[in-house]
Coordinates of C-alpha atoms in Angstrom, one line a residue:
Chain A
M3 CA -9.5 -16.9 15.8
Y4 CA -11.6 -13.9 15.8
T5 CA -9.7 -12.5 12.7
L6 CA -10.4 -15.5 10.6
K7 CA -14.0 -15.4 11.7
I8 CA -14.3 -11.8 10.6
L9 CA -12.8 -12.7 7.2
F10 CA -14.5 -15.9 6.6
G11 CA -17.7 -14.6 7.9
Q12 CA -18.0 -12.8 4.3
P13 CA -16.6 -15.5 2.0
L14 CA -17.5 -13.8 -1.2
R15 CA -15.9 -10.5 0.1
F16 CA -12.8 -12.7 1.2
F17 CA -12.4 -14.2 -2.2
L18 CA -12.8 -11.0 -4.2
T19 CA -10.4 -9.1 -2.0
V20 CA -7.7 -12.0 -2.3
L21 CA -8.4 -12.0 -5.9
G22 CA -7.6 -8.3 -6.2
V23 CA -4.6 -8.5 -4.0
A24 CA -3.4 -11.5 -6.2
L25 CA -3.9 -9.5 -9.4
C26 CA -1.9 -6.6 -8.1
V27 CA 0.9 -8.9 -6.8
T28 CA 1.0 -10.7 -10.2
L29 CA 1.0 -7.2 -12.0
M30 CA 4.1 -6.2 -9.8
L31 CA 5.9 -9.4 -10.4
F32 CA 5.2 -9.5 -14.0
L33 CA 6.6 -6.0 -14.3
L34 CA 9.7 -7.0 -12.4
S35 CA 10.1 -10.0 -14.6
V36 CA 9.6 -8.1 -17.9
Y37 CA 12.1 -5.5 -16.6
Q38 CA 14.6 -8.4 -15.9
G39 CA 13.9 -9.9 -19.1
V40 CA 14.4 -6.6 -21.0
A41 CA 17.4 -5.8 -18.8
E42 CA 19.1 -9.1 -19.7
G43 CA 18.1 -8.9 -23.5
S44 CA 19.3 -5.3 -23.7
V45 CA 22.8 -5.7 -22.1
E46 CA 23.6 -9.3 -22.2
Y47 CA 25.1 -8.7 -25.4
V48 CA 27.7 -6.3 -24.1
R49 CA 27.9 -8.2 -20.7
S50 CA 29.0 -11.4 -22.5
N51 CA 31.4 -9.9 -25.2
D52 CA 34.1 -9.3 -22.5
A53 CA 36.5 -7.1 -24.6
D54 CA 39.1 -5.2 -22.7
L55 CA 38.1 -2.0 -24.5
W56 CA 35.3 -0.7 -26.5
V57 CA 35.9 2.0 -28.9
L58 CA 33.2 4.2 -30.5
Q59 CA 32.9 7.5 -32.2
R60 CA 33.4 10.4 -30.0
H61 CA 30.4 11.4 -27.8
A62 CA 28.8 8.0 -28.4
T63 CA 28.5 6.1 -24.9
N64 CA 26.6 3.0 -25.5
I65 CA 25.1 0.9 -28.4
L66 CA 21.6 1.1 -27.5
R67 CA 20.5 4.7 -28.2
S68 CA 23.5 6.5 -29.8
T69 CA 25.1 6.8 -33.2
S70 CA 28.7 5.6 -33.9
M71 CA 30.5 5.5 -37.1
L72 CA 34.0 4.5 -37.7
T73 CA 36.1 3.4 -40.7
G74 CA 38.2 0.4 -41.3
T75 CA 41.3 2.7 -41.1
H76 CA 40.6 3.3 -37.5
G77 CA 40.9 -0.5 -36.9
D78 CA 44.0 -0.8 -38.8
I79 CA 45.8 2.0 -36.7
M80 CA 44.6 0.4 -33.3
S81 CA 45.9 -3.1 -34.6
N82 CA 49.4 -1.6 -34.8
L83 CA 49.5 0.1 -31.4
A84 CA 51.7 -1.3 -28.8
G85 CA 49.9 -3.6 -26.3
V86 CA 47.0 -4.3 -28.4
S87 CA 46.6 -8.1 -29.3
A88 CA 43.4 -8.0 -31.4
V89 CA 40.8 -5.6 -32.8
S90 CA 37.5 -6.8 -33.8
P91 CA 34.9 -4.6 -35.8
I92 CA 31.1 -4.6 -35.2
L93 CA 28.4 -2.9 -37.3
F94 CA 25.0 -2.3 -35.9
V95 CA 22.2 -1.6 -38.4
M96 CA 18.5 -1.3 -37.9
V97 CA 16.9 -3.1 -40.9
S98 CA 13.5 -4.5 -41.7
V99 CA 12.9 -8.2 -42.5
K100 CA 10.5 -9.0 -45.2
M101 CA 8.0 -11.6 -44.0
K102 CA 4.7 -12.7 -45.6
D103 CA 2.6 -10.0 -44.5
C104 CA 4.9 -7.6 -42.5
A105 CA 8.3 -6.2 -42.2
P106 CA 9.6 -6.2 -38.6
I107 CA 12.7 -4.5 -37.7
V108 CA 15.9 -6.2 -36.3
Y109 CA 18.8 -4.8 -34.7
L110 CA 21.2 -6.4 -37.3
T111 CA 24.7 -7.0 -35.8
G112 CA 27.5 -7.8 -38.2
Y113 CA 30.5 -9.4 -36.6
D114 CA 33.9 -10.7 -37.6
L115 CA 33.5 -14.4 -38.4
E116 CA 37.2 -15.1 -38.1
S117 CA 37.6 -13.7 -34.4
R118 CA 34.0 -14.6 -33.8
R119 CA 34.0 -11.6 -31.5
G120 CA 30.8 -9.6 -31.3
G121 CA 28.5 -12.5 -32.1
P122 CA 25.4 -13.8 -30.2
P123 CA 25.8 -14.2 -26.5
A124 CA 24.3 -17.8 -26.6
I125 CA 22.9 -20.0 -29.5
V126 CA 19.9 -22.0 -28.0
R127 CA 19.2 -23.8 -31.3
G128 CA 21.1 -24.5 -34.3
R129 CA 24.5 -23.0 -34.8
G130 CA 26.4 -19.6 -35.1
V131 CA 26.9 -17.8 -38.6
S132 CA 29.4 -19.6 -40.6
D133 CA 29.4 -17.7 -43.9
N134 CA 28.2 -14.5 -45.7
N135 CA 24.8 -15.8 -46.5
E136 CA 23.5 -16.9 -43.0
I137 CA 21.7 -15.3 -40.1
V138 CA 21.1 -16.0 -36.7
L139 CA 17.9 -14.7 -35.2
D140 CA 16.6 -14.1 -31.6
R141 CA 14.5 -16.9 -30.5
S142 CA 11.4 -14.9 -29.6
F143 CA 11.6 -13.1 -32.9
A144 CA 11.7 -16.6 -34.6
A145 CA 8.7 -17.7 -32.4
K146 CA 6.7 -14.6 -33.1
Y147 CA 7.0 -14.7 -36.9
D148 CA 7.1 -18.6 -37.0
V149 CA 10.5 -18.8 -38.6
S150 CA 12.4 -22.2 -38.4
I151 CA 16.1 -23.1 -38.8
G152 CA 16.8 -23.4 -42.5
D153 CA 14.2 -21.0 -43.5
D154 CA 15.1 -18.0 -45.9
V155 CA 14.7 -14.5 -44.6
I156 CA 15.0 -11.5 -46.9
I157 CA 16.7 -8.2 -45.9
K158 CA 16.6 -5.7 -48.5
D159 CA 17.8 -7.6 -51.7
D160 CA 19.7 -10.4 -49.8
T161 CA 18.3 -13.8 -49.0
L162 CA 19.7 -15.1 -45.8
S163 CA 19.3 -18.8 -44.5
V164 CA 18.5 -19.0 -40.8
A165 CA 21.4 -20.9 -39.2
G166 CA 20.4 -20.8 -35.5
F167 CA 18.5 -18.9 -32.7
S168 CA 20.0 -16.8 -30.0
R169 CA 19.1 -16.0 -26.4
G170 CA 19.7 -12.8 -24.5
T171 CA 19.0 -10.8 -27.5
N172 CA 15.5 -9.7 -27.0
M173 CA 15.2 -5.9 -26.2
F174 CA 11.5 -6.2 -26.0
V175 CA 10.8 -3.5 -28.7
I176 CA 13.4 -4.8 -31.0
Q177 CA 15.6 -8.1 -31.3
Y178 CA 19.2 -8.5 -32.3
A179 CA 20.0 -10.5 -35.3
F180 CA 23.5 -11.6 -36.4
V181 CA 25.3 -11.7 -39.7
A182 CA 28.8 -11.6 -40.9
L183 CA 30.5 -8.2 -40.9
K184 CA 30.7 -8.1 -44.7
K185 CA 27.1 -8.9 -45.1
A186 CA 26.1 -6.1 -42.7
Q187 CA 28.2 -3.7 -44.6
E188 CA 26.6 -4.8 -47.8
I189 CA 23.2 -4.3 -46.5
S190 CA 24.0 -0.8 -45.1
G191 CA 25.6 0.3 -48.2
F192 CA 28.8 1.4 -46.6
P193 CA 31.4 -1.1 -47.0
E194 CA 33.9 0.5 -44.9
I195 CA 31.8 1.5 -42.0
V196 CA 31.7 -0.1 -38.6
S197 CA 29.9 1.2 -35.4
C198 CA 32.4 0.1 -32.9
Y199 CA 35.7 -2.0 -32.2
Q200 CA 36.4 -4.4 -29.4
V201 CA 39.9 -4.2 -28.2
M202 CA 41.8 -7.1 -26.8
K203 CA 45.1 -6.0 -24.9
D204 CA 48.3 -8.1 -24.7
E205 CA 48.7 -10.0 -21.4
G206 CA 50.4 -7.5 -18.9
A207 CA 49.5 -4.5 -21.0
D208 CA 48.2 -1.5 -19.1
S209 CA 44.7 -0.6 -20.3
L210 CA 45.1 3.2 -19.5
D211 CA 48.2 3.3 -21.7
I212 CA 46.4 1.7 -24.5
V213 CA 43.5 4.3 -24.0
D214 CA 46.1 7.0 -24.2
L215 CA 47.5 5.7 -27.5
I216 CA 44.3 5.2 -29.0
T217 CA 43.0 8.6 -28.3
S218 CA 46.3 10.3 -29.3
N219 CA 46.4 8.4 -32.6
I220 CA 42.6 8.7 -33.2
P221 CA 41.4 12.0 -31.8
D222 CA 37.7 11.5 -32.8
V223 CA 37.0 8.3 -30.6
A224 CA 35.7 7.4 -27.3
V225 CA 37.2 4.5 -25.5
Y226 CA 35.7 2.6 -22.6
D227 CA 36.7 -0.3 -20.5
H228 CA 34.3 -3.1 -20.3
K229 CA 32.9 -2.3 -16.9
T230 CA 32.2 1.4 -17.8
F231 CA 30.7 0.5 -21.1
L232 CA 28.5 -2.0 -19.6
E233 CA 27.4 0.5 -17.1
N234 CA 26.6 2.9 -19.8
N235 CA 24.4 0.5 -21.5
I236 CA 22.5 -0.6 -18.4
Q237 CA 22.0 3.2 -17.6
E238 CA 20.7 3.9 -21.0
M239 CA 18.3 0.9 -20.8
E240 CA 17.0 1.9 -17.4
S241 CA 16.6 5.5 -18.3
G242 CA 14.4 4.6 -21.1
F243 CA 12.3 1.9 -19.6
L244 CA 12.4 2.1 -15.7
P245 CA 10.2 5.3 -15.3
L246 CA 7.3 3.5 -17.1
L247 CA 8.0 0.5 -15.0
Y248 CA 7.9 2.5 -11.9
V249 CA 4.8 4.3 -12.8
V250 CA 2.8 1.0 -13.5
A251 CA 4.2 -0.5 -10.4
L252 CA 3.3 2.3 -8.3
I253 CA -0.2 2.3 -9.7
G254 CA -0.4 -1.5 -8.8
A255 CA 0.8 -0.7 -5.3
I256 CA -1.7 2.2 -4.9
V257 CA -4.5 0.1 -6.2
L258 CA -3.5 -2.8 -3.7
M259 CA -3.4 -0.3 -0.8
T260 CA -6.8 1.0 -1.6
I261 CA -8.3 -2.4 -1.9
L262 CA -6.9 -3.4 1.5
S263 CA -7.6 -0.2 3.3
L264 CA -11.3 -0.2 2.1
I265 CA -12.0 -3.8 3.0
L266 CA -10.3 -3.4 6.4
T267 CA -12.1 -0.1 7.1
I268 CA -15.4 -1.8 6.1
N269 CA -14.8 -4.6 8.4
V270 CA -14.2 -2.1 11.3
L271 CA -17.2 -0.2 10.5
E272 CA -19.4 -3.3 10.1
R273 CA -18.3 -4.6 13.6
R274 CA -18.2 -1.3 15.4
R275 CA -20.5 -2.7 18.1
D276 CA -18.4 -5.9 18.5
F277 CA -15.2 -3.7 18.9
A278 CA -17.2 -1.3 21.5
V279 CA -18.2 -4.4 23.4
M280 CA -14.6 -5.5 23.5
K281 CA -13.4 -2.1 24.7
A282 CA -16.1 -2.2 27.4
L283 CA -15.2 -5.6 28.4
G284 CA -11.5 -4.7 28.9
A285 CA -9.9 -5.7 25.4
P286 CA -6.1 -4.7 26.1
N287 CA -4.9 -1.7 24.0
G288 CA -3.3 -3.6 21.2
F289 CA -5.7 -6.3 20.8
I290 CA -8.2 -4.7 18.5
P291 CA -5.8 -2.9 16.3
S292 CA -4.0 -6.4 16.1
L293 CA -7.1 -7.8 14.6
V294 CA -7.0 -5.2 11.8
I295 CA -3.5 -5.8 11.2
K296 CA -3.8 -9.6 11.1
Q297 CA -6.7 -9.2 8.6
G298 CA -4.4 -7.2 6.4
L299 CA -1.6 -9.6 6.5
I300 CA -3.8 -12.7 5.9
L301 CA -5.4 -11.1 2.9
A302 CA -2.0 -10.1 1.6
G303 CA -0.5 -13.4 2.3
T304 CA -3.3 -15.4 0.7
G305 CA -3.2 -13.0 -2.2
V306 CA 0.6 -13.6 -2.5
V307 CA 0.2 -17.3 -2.4
L308 CA -2.5 -17.3 -5.0
A309 CA -0.5 -14.8 -7.1
L310 CA 2.6 -17.2 -7.0
L311 CA 0.4 -20.2 -7.9
S312 CA -1.0 -18.5 -11.0
F313 CA 2.0 -16.4 -11.9
F314 CA 4.2 -19.0 -13.8
P315 CA 1.4 -20.5 -15.7
L316 CA 0.3 -17.0 -16.7
V317 CA 3.8 -16.0 -17.6
R318 CA 4.2 -19.2 -20.0
L319 CA 0.7 -18.1 -21.5
V320 CA 1.9 -14.6 -22.1
E321 CA 5.2 -15.6 -23.8
K322 CA 3.2 -18.1 -25.9
V323 CA 1.0 -15.6 -27.0
S324 CA 3.5 -12.7 -27.3
P325 CA 7.1 -14.3 -27.7
E326 CA 8.6 -10.9 -27.7
V327 CA 7.8 -10.7 -24.1
S328 CA 10.5 -12.5 -22.3
T329 CA 10.6 -12.6 -18.6
V330 CA 13.2 -13.6 -16.1
T331 CA 12.0 -14.2 -12.6
S332 CA 14.2 -14.7 -9.6
M333 CA 13.7 -15.6 -5.9
S334 CA 14.9 -12.1 -4.9
Q335 CA 12.2 -10.5 -7.1
I336 CA 9.5 -12.6 -5.4
M337 CA 11.0 -11.9 -1.9
L338 CA 11.0 -8.2 -2.8
V339 CA 7.3 -8.1 -3.9
T340 CA 6.2 -10.2 -1.0
A341 CA 8.1 -7.8 1.4
A342 CA 6.5 -4.8 -0.3
V343 CA 3.0 -6.4 -0.2
G344 CA 3.7 -6.9 3.6
V345 CA 4.5 -3.3 4.0
I346 CA 1.5 -2.1 1.9
S347 CA -0.8 -4.4 4.0
L348 CA 0.6 -2.8 7.1
A349 CA 0.1 0.6 5.8
S350 CA -3.3 -0.2 4.8
S351 CA -4.3 -0.8 8.4
V352 CA -3.6 2.8 9.3
I353 CA -7.1 4.3 8.3
P354 CA -9.1 1.5 9.7
N355 CA -7.0 1.7 13.0
R356 CA -7.8 5.5 13.0
K357 CA -11.4 4.6 12.9
L358 CA -11.0 2.1 15.7
K359 CA -9.8 5.1 18.0
H360 CA -13.5 6.7 17.6
I361 CA -15.2 3.7 18.7
Y362 CA -16.1 4.2 22.4
P363 CA -16.9 1.4 25.1
L364 CA -20.0 3.7 26.1
E365 CA -21.7 3.0 22.9
V366 CA -22.6 -0.5 24.1
F367 CA -24.9 1.1 26.6
K368 CA -27.0 2.8 24.1
Chain B
M10 CA -8.4 1.9 62.3
I11 CA -9.8 0.2 59.1
Q12 CA -13.4 -1.0 59.5
S13 CA -14.6 -4.4 58.2
N14 CA -17.0 -2.8 55.8
Q15 CA -14.2 -0.9 54.5
L16 CA -12.4 -3.8 53.5
S17 CA -15.5 -5.2 51.7
E18 CA -16.2 -1.9 49.8
V19 CA -16.3 -2.3 46.1
V20 CA -17.2 1.1 44.8
S21 CA -18.4 4.3 46.3
L22 CA -19.7 7.5 44.9
I23 CA -19.3 10.9 46.9
D24 CA -21.4 13.8 45.7
V25 CA -21.0 12.8 42.1
T26 CA -22.4 15.0 39.4
K27 CA -22.4 14.2 35.7
A28 CA -23.1 16.6 33.0
Y29 CA -23.3 16.3 29.4
G30 CA -23.2 19.1 26.6
S31 CA -21.1 22.0 26.3
Y32 CA -21.0 24.9 28.7
G33 CA -24.0 26.8 29.0
R34 CA -26.1 24.1 27.4
E35 CA -25.4 21.5 29.9
T36 CA -27.8 18.6 30.9
L37 CA -27.1 17.0 34.3
A38 CA -27.5 13.3 34.3
L39 CA -26.6 13.0 37.8
K40 CA -26.7 15.4 40.7
K41 CA -24.7 14.9 43.9
V42 CA -25.2 11.3 44.0
S43 CA -23.7 9.4 46.9
F44 CA -23.6 5.6 47.7
R45 CA -21.5 2.8 48.6
A46 CA -21.6 -1.0 47.4
H47 CA -20.0 -3.8 49.3
L48 CA -19.2 -7.5 48.5
G49 CA -22.1 -9.6 49.1
E50 CA -24.7 -7.0 48.1
L51 CA -27.2 -7.1 45.3
I52 CA -28.1 -3.5 44.7
L53 CA -31.0 -2.5 42.4
I54 CA -31.0 1.0 41.0
L55 CA -34.6 1.6 40.1
G56 CA -35.8 4.4 38.0
P57 CA -37.6 5.3 34.7
S58 CA -35.9 5.7 31.4
G59 CA -33.7 8.9 31.3
S60 CA -33.2 9.0 35.2
G61 CA -29.6 8.6 34.9
K62 CA -29.2 4.8 35.7
T63 CA -26.9 4.1 32.8
T64 CA -24.6 6.9 33.4
L65 CA -24.3 5.8 37.0
L66 CA -23.3 2.3 35.8
T67 CA -20.8 3.7 33.5
L68 CA -19.1 5.8 36.3
L69 CA -18.9 2.8 38.5
A70 CA -17.3 0.8 35.7
G71 CA -14.6 3.7 35.2
L72 CA -15.8 4.2 31.6
Q73 CA -16.2 7.8 32.2
S74 CA -15.2 10.4 34.9
P75 CA -17.6 12.5 36.9
T76 CA -17.9 16.3 36.2
E77 CA -17.8 16.7 39.9
G78 CA -17.5 14.6 43.0
T79 CA -15.4 11.5 43.5
V80 CA -15.8 7.9 42.4
Y81 CA -13.8 5.1 44.1
I82 CA -13.4 1.7 42.7
F83 CA -11.8 -1.1 44.8
G84 CA -10.7 1.6 47.3
R85 CA -8.9 3.7 44.7
E86 CA -10.0 7.1 43.2
V87 CA -11.1 6.4 39.4
K88 CA -8.9 9.4 38.1
E89 CA -5.8 7.7 39.9
Y90 CA -6.1 4.8 37.5
S91 CA -4.3 4.8 34.1
N92 CA -6.2 3.9 31.0
R93 CA -4.3 0.5 30.9
E94 CA -5.2 0.0 34.6
L95 CA -8.9 0.7 33.9
Q96 CA -8.9 -1.8 31.1
R97 CA -7.4 -4.4 33.2
L98 CA -9.9 -3.7 35.9
R99 CA -12.9 -4.2 33.4
A100 CA -11.2 -7.4 32.2
V101 CA -10.6 -9.1 35.5
R102 CA -12.6 -7.4 38.4
I103 CA -15.8 -6.2 36.7
G104 CA -18.2 -8.3 34.8
F105 CA -20.9 -6.6 32.4
I106 CA -24.3 -7.8 31.7
F107 CA -26.1 -5.6 29.1
Q108 CA -29.6 -5.4 28.0
T109 CA -29.1 -6.4 24.5
F110 CA -26.7 -9.1 25.7
N111 CA -23.8 -7.9 23.2
L112 CA -22.7 -11.2 22.4
I113 CA -20.5 -11.1 19.3
D114 CA -22.2 -13.0 16.6
S115 CA -19.4 -14.0 14.4
L116 CA -17.9 -15.9 17.4
T117 CA -19.5 -19.2 18.9
V118 CA -20.9 -19.1 22.5
L119 CA -17.8 -20.8 23.7
D120 CA -15.4 -18.1 21.9
N121 CA -17.6 -15.4 23.4
V122 CA -16.9 -16.6 26.9
M123 CA -13.2 -17.5 26.1
L124 CA -12.6 -13.8 24.7
V125 CA -13.0 -12.1 28.0
M126 CA -10.9 -14.9 29.7
K127 CA -8.1 -13.9 27.1
F128 CA -8.7 -10.3 28.1
G129 CA -8.2 -11.4 31.7
G130 CA -5.0 -13.2 30.7
L131 CA -6.3 -16.8 30.9
R132 CA -5.7 -18.9 27.7
G133 CA -5.5 -22.5 26.5
K134 CA -6.8 -25.6 28.0
E135 CA -7.4 -24.1 31.5
A136 CA -9.5 -21.4 29.9
F137 CA -11.5 -24.0 27.9
I138 CA -12.2 -26.0 31.0
R139 CA -13.4 -23.1 32.9
A140 CA -15.4 -21.7 30.0
M141 CA -17.3 -25.0 29.7
D142 CA -17.9 -25.2 33.5
F143 CA -19.5 -21.9 33.5
L144 CA -21.7 -22.7 30.4
D145 CA -22.7 -26.1 32.1
R146 CA -23.5 -24.1 35.3
F147 CA -25.8 -21.8 33.3
E148 CA -27.3 -24.8 31.3
V149 CA -26.0 -23.6 27.9
K150 CA -23.0 -26.0 27.6
Q151 CA -24.8 -27.8 24.8
L152 CA -24.8 -24.7 22.9
S153 CA -21.0 -24.0 23.1
K154 CA -20.5 -24.3 19.4
A155 CA -23.5 -22.5 18.4
S156 CA -23.7 -19.0 17.0
P157 CA -25.4 -16.5 19.3
R158 CA -27.7 -15.4 16.6
T159 CA -29.3 -19.0 16.6
L160 CA -30.1 -18.6 20.4
S161 CA -33.3 -17.6 22.1
Q162 CA -33.4 -14.4 24.1
G163 CA -33.2 -16.3 27.4
E164 CA -30.2 -18.5 26.2
K165 CA -28.4 -15.3 25.1
Q166 CA -28.9 -13.8 28.5
R167 CA -27.5 -17.0 30.1
V168 CA -24.5 -16.9 27.9
A169 CA -24.1 -13.3 28.8
V170 CA -24.1 -14.0 32.6
A171 CA -21.7 -16.8 32.1
R172 CA -19.3 -14.2 30.3
A173 CA -19.5 -11.7 33.1
L174 CA -18.9 -14.3 36.0
V175 CA -16.4 -16.4 34.2
N176 CA -13.3 -14.4 35.1
G177 CA -14.3 -14.3 38.8
A178 CA -15.0 -10.5 38.8
P179 CA -16.0 -9.4 42.3
L180 CA -18.1 -6.6 40.9
I181 CA -20.9 -7.4 38.3
I182 CA -22.7 -4.5 36.6
A183 CA -26.0 -5.2 34.9
D184 CA -27.7 -2.8 32.6
E185 CA -31.4 -3.8 32.3
P186 CA -30.6 -7.5 32.3
T187 CA -34.3 -8.5 32.0
G188 CA -35.4 -5.8 29.6
S189 CA -35.4 -8.3 26.6
L190 CA -36.9 -11.1 28.3
A191 CA -40.1 -12.6 29.3
T192 CA -41.0 -12.4 32.9
K193 CA -40.1 -16.0 34.0
Q194 CA -36.7 -15.8 32.1
G195 CA -36.0 -12.4 33.5
M196 CA -36.5 -13.5 37.2
G197 CA -34.4 -16.6 36.2
I198 CA -31.4 -14.4 35.3
V199 CA -31.9 -12.3 38.6
G200 CA -32.1 -15.5 40.5
L201 CA -28.6 -16.5 39.0
L202 CA -27.0 -13.2 39.9
R203 CA -28.5 -13.6 43.5
R204 CA -27.0 -16.8 43.7
S205 CA -23.5 -15.5 42.7
V206 CA -23.8 -12.8 45.5
N207 CA -24.7 -15.5 48.2
E208 CA -22.4 -18.2 47.1
E209 CA -19.4 -16.4 45.7
N210 CA -19.8 -13.1 47.7
R211 CA -19.9 -10.8 44.6
C212 CA -21.3 -7.5 44.6
V213 CA -24.0 -7.1 41.9
I214 CA -25.4 -3.6 40.9
I215 CA -28.5 -3.8 38.7
A216 CA -29.9 -0.9 36.8
S217 CA -33.5 -1.4 35.7
H218 CA -37.0 0.0 35.8
D219 CA -38.3 -3.4 36.7
E220 CA -39.7 -3.3 40.3
R221 CA -39.9 -7.1 40.4
I222 CA -36.1 -7.4 40.8
S223 CA -36.5 -5.5 44.1
D224 CA -37.6 -8.9 45.6
Y225 CA -34.0 -10.1 45.1
A226 CA -32.2 -7.0 46.1
D227 CA -30.4 -6.1 49.4
R228 CA -30.8 -2.5 48.7
V229 CA -33.2 -0.5 46.1
L230 CA -31.9 3.0 45.2
Y231 CA -34.5 5.0 43.6
L232 CA -33.1 7.4 40.8
S233 CA -35.2 10.1 39.5
D234 CA -33.9 13.1 37.4
G235 CA -30.4 12.1 38.4
V236 CA -31.0 12.2 42.1
I237 CA -31.3 9.2 44.5
A238 CA -34.5 9.6 46.4
A239 CA -34.1 7.2 49.4
P240 CA -32.3 4.3 50.2
E241 CA -34.4 1.2 51.1
I242 CA -33.2 -2.0 52.8
H243 CA -34.6 -5.3 51.9
G244 CA -33.9 -8.6 53.7
N245 CA -33.0 -11.1 50.8
S246 CA -29.7 -12.0 51.3

C-alpha cells in the first residue's frame, strides 16, 4: 500500500525509472540474444555436419580462426585406410563479393557435391548448389545486400548464380557462402588444396584405431572426433566474442544498479520524517526496509515487463535495419535476465537501507 | 503486598538525569527528576521551551535511556526491554500525539490510522471497521479518503488523536498537542483526551507551555531547567 503510494506519488520519476530499467534489461536481453545468434551462426555449421572425424593440418584446432591446408593426396591416403567408409574434402576461403558499390567479404565454403557433406546446415529459400556455377548465400547477407535467388554475383572473375539462402551461417562479422569444391579451388588459385576433411567410419569401426591409422600414415595432421572439434570451435568463438559481451552486459548491470540505488535512496531521504514517525509509532524492525526492497522489486519488475513488451518489436526492427545482426532469444535467456534483475534490485536496496539505519524516531520530536 | 496504585502505575521515573553532549561539555536536560503516572490520570508537564519537557516524554516512551536514574514503563525497567519489545510497546501500549501532527501525507487519513493498527498486529476488515469507528468518534470519518495535506490544522489533530487511541494504548504521550491550533480547537483536543481518561481509564501525559490545559489536568508538573519544581493536584477527573 505505502510502497505503491511512494512510487506513484511521483509519477514522472516512476515512469523515467521504469524506462531506465527497461532500457538496461533490453540491452542485456539483446546482448544475450546476439550472443546466442552469433554462437549458433558460428558453430551451427560444425554442429550440423556430424562427421565422425575432422582432419586438419597439424596445430589447427578449429575452422574459425586457424589456418589449415591439406592436399588431395591426404584424402586419397585416408580413403584407403581400414575402417574409413568415406572422406569429404572442404575448402574455406575468405573472398570478396563484387556488388554495385561495395565488396563485402564472405567465408566461401567449397564442398563435395557428390557426397554433399560440408554444405549449408539448412536451406531456408531456394535449393542447394547443384553445379559449378552456383552459390548459396547466407540469408542475412542476401537481405543486407538485396540479393535475390537467380541473381548473379561476381567473385574474382567468376559469375555465380544464387541458388538458395542458408540459415545458421551468420557469424555476425562475416557470413558463410557455399559453392562446389572445384569452384572454391579455382577461386583460391590452388586446385589441389583443401582446408580439412570430414571422415566417416565404417559401422562398428573404432574411432581411436582410425585416428591412429591416420596419424601414423600422415604425420602432419590433427584428427578430432566430432564432439572435440565442436567444443574447439565453440571455445574459439567464445574467446573472441564473450569478453566484449560480458563487459557491455556488466556496464548495463552497473547502470541498472546505479539507477535503482539512486532512486531508492532519494525516496528514503525525501521521506525521512515519515520513516522516523513510523519508527516512533513502533514499526516492526523489517517493515521499513521491506518498503525499500518492495520499491526496488516493483520498479525492476515493471521495467522487465516493459522491456519484454518492447524487446521483440525492437529486435525485428534491428534485424530489418541491419540484417547481419541475427538474434536467437530463448525462455531460459529471459528467465536468466529476469533473475539477474531481481538480484540487482535487491542489491540496490543495500545503500538506501543503510541510510534508514540513521533515521531515528527522536527526530519527530524536533 | 501489592498496593492498588502499584497495579495501575503506568510509568515512573526515579532520580532521572539526562545529559547530552560529550564528556566535559555535557548539557543536563533533566536533573534528578522523579514522578509516577497511573491509569485514569491526565498529567500536564508545564514549562517553557528548553525546560526538558520533550526529553522527559522520550524517556517515558522508551525512545532513549536516562544517563542516570531509573525509568519504569508498565512496571518494568526500561533497560530490561529489548529493542523489539520497545517497538512492540510503542505500537500497542503507547500512543503518540505530536505538535506538528506527523501524519504521513502520501497516505490517506484512513491509511494513517490503519498503519499503526498494522504495527499493532491488527489488519484486514476488523482493522478497517475499528479505524472508521475511531474516525467517526473524532468527527473526521468523512475525510477518510482525503490526504492529510488537504486537511485543516484542527482536522489533522483529530486524525492524530484517533491514530494515537485506535490501538487502545493505555498510555498516551502528547507533545504540545495544542501548539499548532487556535484556542478553541486546542481545548477541543484536550477535551477529547480528557474523555479518553475518564471513559477508557487511560493515562495521558501532555507536555506543553500552554497553561490553559491545566484546567483539564489531574496533576501539573512544572518543569524548569530540567527540574520539577512542585507537584500540584487538580480536581478535574
